[in-house]
């Protein structure tokens, strides 16, 4: 399978005959599924919750791809959907269990400690706990920049925030993570 550009995938998806729609969408999912999974997983920690959110993200992408205006890049548009789905999930979780924000982070930290992948890599576990100690927005910005190596301009589209505010958030997050790692 050769790698299609986003533009080629959109053209195939929008083929008036409809012959290419499912094929193009499957290629789109294959192209971005791992990146979207990693982005969401770093936010919610739990594999099952992540899979549900990835599925919800791609359902929304499928339902809205026909109306995608191409004002932004396709992957930033999908990251925005994934981020919004994830933040809505975390917010609903807090409401459902009447938990203050700190308790949700504590629960995620517990799941992290029980996860065999992170237990095998003690430094990664410490880093993830440090990231979980960040406020939600800083955590999102840190993950997008550190793990996804996303440009600030693209993050600005995903999070609907100015580049300057994102740079400040990342700087503050980085300082907090460094202090956390030095403390432990």
PDB file of C-alpha atoms in Angstrom:
ATOM      1  CA  UNK A   1       0.000   0.000   0.000  1.00  0.00           C
ATOM      2  CA  UNK A   2       1.529   3.276  -1.039  1.00  0.00           C
ATOM      3  CA  UNK A   3       1.127   6.247   1.263  1.00  0.00           C
ATOM      4  CA  UNK A   4      -1.537   8.621  -0.002  1.00  0.00           C
ATOM      5  CA  UNK A   5      -1.450  12.296   0.847  1.00  0.00           C
ATOM      6  CA  UNK A   6      -4.305  13.687   2.913  1.00  0.00           C
ATOM      7  CA  UNK A   7      -5.533  15.541  -0.169  1.00  0.00           C
ATOM      8  CA  UNK A   8      -5.629  12.308  -2.203  1.00  0.00           C
ATOM      9  CA  UNK A   9      -7.517  10.548   0.591  1.00  0.00           C
ATOM     10  CA  UNK A  10     -10.040  13.390   0.770  1.00  0.00           C
ATOM     11  CA  UNK A  11     -10.556  13.281  -3.001  1.00  0.00           C
ATOM     12  CA  UNK A  12     -11.096   9.521  -2.913  1.00  0.00           C
ATOM     13  CA  UNK A  13     -13.442   9.864   0.069  1.00  0.00           C
ATOM     14  CA  UNK A  14     -15.484  12.501  -1.734  1.00  0.00           C
ATOM     15  CA  UNK A  15     -15.615  10.563  -5.019  1.00  0.00           C
ATOM     16  CA  UNK A  16     -19.090  11.328  -6.439  1.00  0.00           C
ATOM     17  CA  UNK A  17     -19.567   7.695  -7.442  1.00  0.00           C
ATOM     18  CA  UNK A  18     -18.953   6.637  -3.830  1.00  0.00           C
ATOM     19  CA  UNK A  19     -16.797   3.694  -4.907  1.00  0.00           C
ATOM     20  CA  UNK A  20     -13.721   4.882  -3.021  1.00  0.00           C
ATOM     21  CA  UNK A  21     -15.315   6.230   0.178  1.00  0.00           C
ATOM     22  CA  UNK A  22     -14.828   3.212   2.466  1.00  0.00           C
ATOM     23  CA  UNK A  23     -11.414   2.386   1.024  1.00  0.00           C
ATOM     24  CA  UNK A  24     -10.192   5.960   1.504  1.00  0.00           C
ATOM     25  CA  UNK A  25     -11.523   6.088   5.057  1.00  0.00           C
ATOM     26  CA  UNK A  26      -9.814   2.780   5.925  1.00  0.00           C
ATOM     27  CA  UNK A  27      -6.535   4.205   4.608  1.00  0.00           C
ATOM     28  CA  UNK A  28      -7.103   7.351   6.659  1.00  0.00           C
ATOM     29  CA  UNK A  29      -7.675   5.276   9.806  1.00  0.00           C
ATOM     30  CA  UNK A  30      -4.529   3.213   9.131  1.00  0.00           C
ATOM     31  CA  UNK A  31      -2.524   6.383   8.560  1.00  0.00           C
ATOM     32  CA  UNK A  32      -3.565   8.129  11.791  1.00  0.00           C
ATOM     33  CA  UNK A  33      -4.849   5.476  14.192  1.00  0.00           C
ATOM     34  CA  UNK A  34      -1.584   4.982  16.084  1.00  0.00           C
ATOM     35  CA  UNK A  35      -0.950   8.713  16.481  1.00  0.00           C
ATOM     36  CA  UNK A  36      -4.501   9.349  17.690  1.00  0.00           C
ATOM     37  CA  UNK A  37      -4.295   6.336  20.023  1.00  0.00           C
ATOM     38  CA  UNK A  38      -1.022   7.564  21.546  1.00  0.00           C
ATOM     39  CA  UNK A  39      -2.369  11.078  21.997  1.00  0.00           C
ATOM     40  CA  UNK A  40      -5.504   9.868  23.791  1.00  0.00           C
ATOM     41  CA  UNK A  41      -3.711   7.161  25.799  1.00  0.00           C
ATOM     42  CA  UNK A  42      -1.368   9.696  27.348  1.00  0.00           C
ATOM     43  CA  UNK A  43      -4.423  11.633  28.515  1.00  0.00           C
ATOM     44  CA  UNK A  44      -6.609   8.815  29.912  1.00  0.00           C
ATOM     45  CA  UNK A  45      -3.971   6.106  30.626  1.00  0.00           C
ATOM     46  CA  UNK A  46      -6.462   3.220  30.436  1.00  0.00           C
ATOM     47  CA  UNK A  47      -6.267   1.076  27.271  1.00  0.00           C
ATOM     48  CA  UNK A  48     -10.000   0.276  27.119  1.00  0.00           C
ATOM     49  CA  UNK A  49     -11.033   3.903  27.603  1.00  0.00           C
ATOM     50  CA  UNK A  50      -8.507   4.889  24.940  1.00  0.00           C
ATOM     51  CA  UNK A  51      -9.887   2.376  22.450  1.00  0.00           C
ATOM     52  CA  UNK A  52     -13.414   3.673  23.047  1.00  0.00           C
ATOM     53  CA  UNK A  53     -12.279   7.258  22.523  1.00  0.00           C
ATOM     54  CA  UNK A  54     -10.335   6.389  19.369  1.00  0.00           C
ATOM     55  CA  UNK A  55     -13.442   4.706  17.998  1.00  0.00           C
ATOM     56  CA  UNK A  56     -15.597   7.729  18.918  1.00  0.00           C
ATOM     57  CA  UNK A  57     -13.055  10.021  17.267  1.00  0.00           C
ATOM     58  CA  UNK A  58     -13.095   8.111  13.996  1.00  0.00           C
ATOM     59  CA  UNK A  59     -16.888   7.899  14.043  1.00  0.00           C
ATOM     60  CA  UNK A  60     -16.986  11.692  14.291  1.00  0.00           C
ATOM     61  CA  UNK A  61     -14.372  11.970  11.543  1.00  0.00           C
ATOM     62  CA  UNK A  62     -16.486   9.668   9.310  1.00  0.00           C
ATOM     63  CA  UNK A  63     -19.659  11.637  10.034  1.00  0.00           C
ATOM     64  CA  UNK A  64     -18.049  15.023   9.368  1.00  0.00           C
ATOM     65  CA  UNK A  65     -15.433  14.375   6.709  1.00  0.00           C
ATOM     66  CA  UNK A  66     -17.816  15.354   3.905  1.00  0.00           C
ATOM     67  CA  UNK A  67     -18.133  18.820   5.442  1.00  0.00           C
ATOM     68  CA  UNK A  68     -14.440  19.252   6.328  1.00  0.00           C
ATOM     69  CA  UNK A  69     -13.667  22.700   4.888  1.00  0.00           C
ATOM     70  CA  UNK A  70      -9.898  22.248   4.758  1.00  0.00           C
ATOM     71  CA  UNK A  71      -9.315  25.461   6.715  1.00  0.00           C
ATOM     72  CA  UNK A  72      -6.720  23.450   8.614  1.00  0.00           C
ATOM     73  CA  UNK A  73      -4.674  20.346   7.956  1.00  0.00           C
ATOM     74  CA  UNK A  74      -6.583  17.092   8.149  1.00  0.00           C
ATOM     75  CA  UNK A  75      -4.487  15.680  10.976  1.00  0.00           C
ATOM     76  CA  UNK A  76      -4.880  18.821  13.123  1.00  0.00           C
ATOM     77  CA  UNK A  77      -8.640  18.677  12.551  1.00  0.00           C
ATOM     78  CA  UNK A  78      -8.653  15.023  13.676  1.00  0.00           C
ATOM     79  CA  UNK A  79      -6.447  15.839  16.690  1.00  0.00           C
ATOM     80  CA  UNK A  80      -8.919  18.535  17.654  1.00  0.00           C
ATOM     81  CA  UNK A  81     -11.750  15.990  17.535  1.00  0.00           C
ATOM     82  CA  UNK A  82      -9.674  13.488  19.554  1.00  0.00           C
ATOM     83  CA  UNK A  83      -8.710  16.146  22.106  1.00  0.00           C
ATOM     84  CA  UNK A  84     -12.298  17.345  22.502  1.00  0.00           C
ATOM     85  CA  UNK A  85     -13.555  13.767  22.879  1.00  0.00           C
ATOM     86  CA  UNK A  86     -10.891  13.064  25.509  1.00  0.00           C
ATOM     87  CA  UNK A  87     -11.476  16.244  27.500  1.00  0.00           C
ATOM     88  CA  UNK A  88     -15.252  15.661  27.406  1.00  0.00           C
ATOM     89  CA  UNK A  89     -14.697  12.101  28.644  1.00  0.00           C
ATOM     90  CA  UNK A  90     -12.524  13.281  31.545  1.00  0.00           C
ATOM     91  CA  UNK A  91     -15.009  16.024  32.420  1.00  0.00           C
ATOM     92  CA  UNK A  92     -17.902  13.551  32.379  1.00  0.00           C
ATOM     93  CA  UNK A  93     -15.913  11.153  34.534  1.00  0.00           C
ATOM     94  CA  UNK A  94     -15.421  13.888  37.125  1.00  0.00           C
ATOM     95  CA  UNK A  95     -19.129  14.740  37.070  1.00  0.00           C
ATOM     96  CA  UNK A  96     -20.321  11.142  37.123  1.00  0.00           C
ATOM     97  CA  UNK A  97     -18.343  10.288  40.231  1.00  0.00           C
ATOM     98  CA  UNK A  98     -18.505  13.787  41.742  1.00  0.00           C
ATOM     99  CA  UNK A  99     -14.738  13.836  41.869  1.00  0.00           C
ATOM    100  CA  UNK A 100     -12.601  16.930  42.185  1.00  0.00           C
ATOM    101  CA  UNK A 101      -9.918  17.217  39.513  1.00  0.00           C
ATOM    102  CA  UNK A 102      -7.181  15.998  41.865  1.00  0.00           C
ATOM    103  CA  UNK A 103      -9.020  12.740  42.522  1.00  0.00           C
ATOM    104  CA  UNK A 104      -9.311  11.977  38.818  1.00  0.00           C
ATOM    105  CA  UNK A 105      -5.585  12.568  38.386  1.00  0.00           C
ATOM    106  CA  UNK A 106      -4.985  10.325  41.429  1.00  0.00           C
ATOM    107  CA  UNK A 107      -7.121   7.584  39.847  1.00  0.00           C
ATOM    108  CA  UNK A 108      -5.218   7.910  36.564  1.00  0.00           C
ATOM    109  CA  UNK A 109      -1.941   7.771  38.474  1.00  0.00           C
ATOM    110  CA  UNK A 110      -3.074   4.549  40.184  1.00  0.00           C
ATOM    111  CA  UNK A 111      -3.960   3.012  36.803  1.00  0.00           C
ATOM    112  CA  UNK A 112      -0.560   4.094  35.566  1.00  0.00           C
ATOM    113  CA  UNK A 113       1.194   2.367  38.475  1.00  0.00           C
ATOM    114  CA  UNK A 114      -0.733  -0.858  37.802  1.00  0.00           C
ATOM    115  CA  UNK A 115       0.030  -0.833  34.077  1.00  0.00           C
ATOM    116  CA  UNK A 116       2.676  -3.469  33.310  1.00  0.00           C
ATOM    117  CA  UNK A 117       4.094  -1.465  30.405  1.00  0.00           C
ATOM    118  CA  UNK A 118       5.016   1.450  32.659  1.00  0.00           C
ATOM    119  CA  UNK A 119       6.165  -0.752  35.556  1.00  0.00           C
ATOM    120  CA  UNK A 120       8.741  -2.257  33.229  1.00  0.00           C
ATOM    121  CA  UNK A 121      10.163   1.183  32.534  1.00  0.00           C
ATOM    122  CA  UNK A 122      10.578   3.073  35.808  1.00  0.00           C
ATOM    123  CA  UNK A 123      11.763   6.328  34.192  1.00  0.00           C
ATOM    124  CA  UNK A 124       8.736   6.379  31.850  1.00  0.00           C
ATOM    125  CA  UNK A 125       6.482   5.743  34.857  1.00  0.00           C
ATOM    126  CA  UNK A 126       7.999   8.724  36.699  1.00  0.00           C
ATOM    127  CA  UNK A 127       7.613  10.920  33.628  1.00  0.00           C
ATOM    128  CA  UNK A 128       3.970   9.912  33.204  1.00  0.00           C
ATOM    129  CA  UNK A 129       3.251  10.638  36.877  1.00  0.00           C
ATOM    130  CA  UNK A 130       4.910  14.030  36.473  1.00  0.00           C
ATOM    131  CA  UNK A 131       2.748  14.750  33.425  1.00  0.00           C
ATOM    132  CA  UNK A 132      -0.382  13.689  35.306  1.00  0.00           C
ATOM    133  CA  UNK A 133       0.447  16.212  38.013  1.00  0.00           C
ATOM    134  CA  UNK A 134       0.054  19.034  35.468  1.00  0.00           C
ATOM    135  CA  UNK A 135      -3.174  20.980  35.014  1.00  0.00           C
ATOM    136  CA  UNK A 136      -5.264  19.576  32.153  1.00  0.00           C
ATOM    137  CA  UNK A 137      -4.356  22.241  29.581  1.00  0.00           C
ATOM    138  CA  UNK A 138      -0.624  22.092  30.336  1.00  0.00           C
ATOM    139  CA  UNK A 139      -0.769  18.294  30.183  1.00  0.00           C
ATOM    140  CA  UNK A 140      -2.401  18.432  26.755  1.00  0.00           C
ATOM    141  CA  UNK A 141       0.119  20.976  25.450  1.00  0.00           C
ATOM    142  CA  UNK A 142       3.047  19.023  26.911  1.00  0.00           C
ATOM    143  CA  UNK A 143       1.880  15.764  25.332  1.00  0.00           C
ATOM    144  CA  UNK A 144       1.317  17.326  21.912  1.00  0.00           C
ATOM    145  CA  UNK A 145       4.718  19.006  21.906  1.00  0.00           C
ATOM    146  CA  UNK A 146       6.863  16.396  23.678  1.00  0.00           C
ATOM    147  CA  UNK A 147       5.413  13.160  22.322  1.00  0.00           C
ATOM    148  CA  UNK A 148       3.824  14.206  19.030  1.00  0.00           C
ATOM    149  CA  UNK A 149       6.439  16.848  18.241  1.00  0.00           C
ATOM    150  CA  UNK A 150       3.589  19.026  17.013  1.00  0.00           C
ATOM    151  CA  UNK A 151       4.408  22.545  15.858  1.00  0.00           C
ATOM    152  CA  UNK A 152       2.929  25.369  17.907  1.00  0.00           C
ATOM    153  CA  UNK A 153       1.002  26.602  14.859  1.00  0.00           C
ATOM    154  CA  UNK A 154      -0.667  23.176  14.507  1.00  0.00           C
ATOM    155  CA  UNK A 155      -1.357  23.023  18.242  1.00  0.00           C
ATOM    156  CA  UNK A 156      -2.968  26.431  17.934  1.00  0.00           C
ATOM    157  CA  UNK A 157      -5.437  24.952  15.432  1.00  0.00           C
ATOM    158  CA  UNK A 158      -6.069  21.857  17.567  1.00  0.00           C
ATOM    159  CA  UNK A 159      -6.580  23.720  20.840  1.00  0.00           C
ATOM    160  CA  UNK A 160      -7.901  27.010  19.476  1.00  0.00           C
ATOM    161  CA  UNK A 161      -5.310  28.944  21.499  1.00  0.00           C
ATOM    162  CA  UNK A 162      -2.670  31.466  20.496  1.00  0.00           C
ATOM    163  CA  UNK A 163       0.867  30.327  19.763  1.00  0.00           C
ATOM    164  CA  UNK A 164       2.209  32.591  22.524  1.00  0.00           C
ATOM    165  CA  UNK A 165      -0.116  31.080  25.120  1.00  0.00           C
ATOM    166  CA  UNK A 166       0.892  27.580  24.012  1.00  0.00           C
ATOM    167  CA  UNK A 167       4.597  28.380  24.288  1.00  0.00           C
ATOM    168  CA  UNK A 168       4.024  29.738  27.799  1.00  0.00           C
ATOM    169  CA  UNK A 169       1.965  26.661  28.784  1.00  0.00           C
ATOM    170  CA  UNK A 170       4.644  24.319  27.471  1.00  0.00           C
ATOM    171  CA  UNK A 171       7.397  26.250  29.263  1.00  0.00           C
ATOM    172  CA  UNK A 172       5.478  26.127  32.572  1.00  0.00           C
ATOM    173  CA  UNK A 173       4.686  22.435  32.068  1.00  0.00           C
ATOM    174  CA  UNK A 174       8.310  21.618  31.307  1.00  0.00           C
ATOM    175  CA  UNK A 175       9.474  23.408  34.471  1.00  0.00           C
ATOM    176  CA  UNK A 176       6.900  21.540  36.586  1.00  0.00           C
ATOM    177  CA  UNK A 177       7.862  18.180  35.070  1.00  0.00           C
ATOM    178  CA  UNK A 178      11.562  18.864  35.723  1.00  0.00           C
ATOM    179  CA  UNK A 179      10.847  19.820  39.358  1.00  0.00           C
ATOM    180  CA  UNK A 180       8.699  16.707  39.807  1.00  0.00           C
ATOM    181  CA  UNK A 181      11.408  14.429  38.399  1.00  0.00           C
ATOM    182  CA  UNK A 182      14.116  16.029  40.550  1.00  0.00           C
ATOM    183  CA  UNK A 183      11.914  15.684  43.639  1.00  0.00           C
ATOM    184  CA  UNK A 184      11.353  11.968  43.132  1.00  0.00           C
TER     185      UNK A 184
END
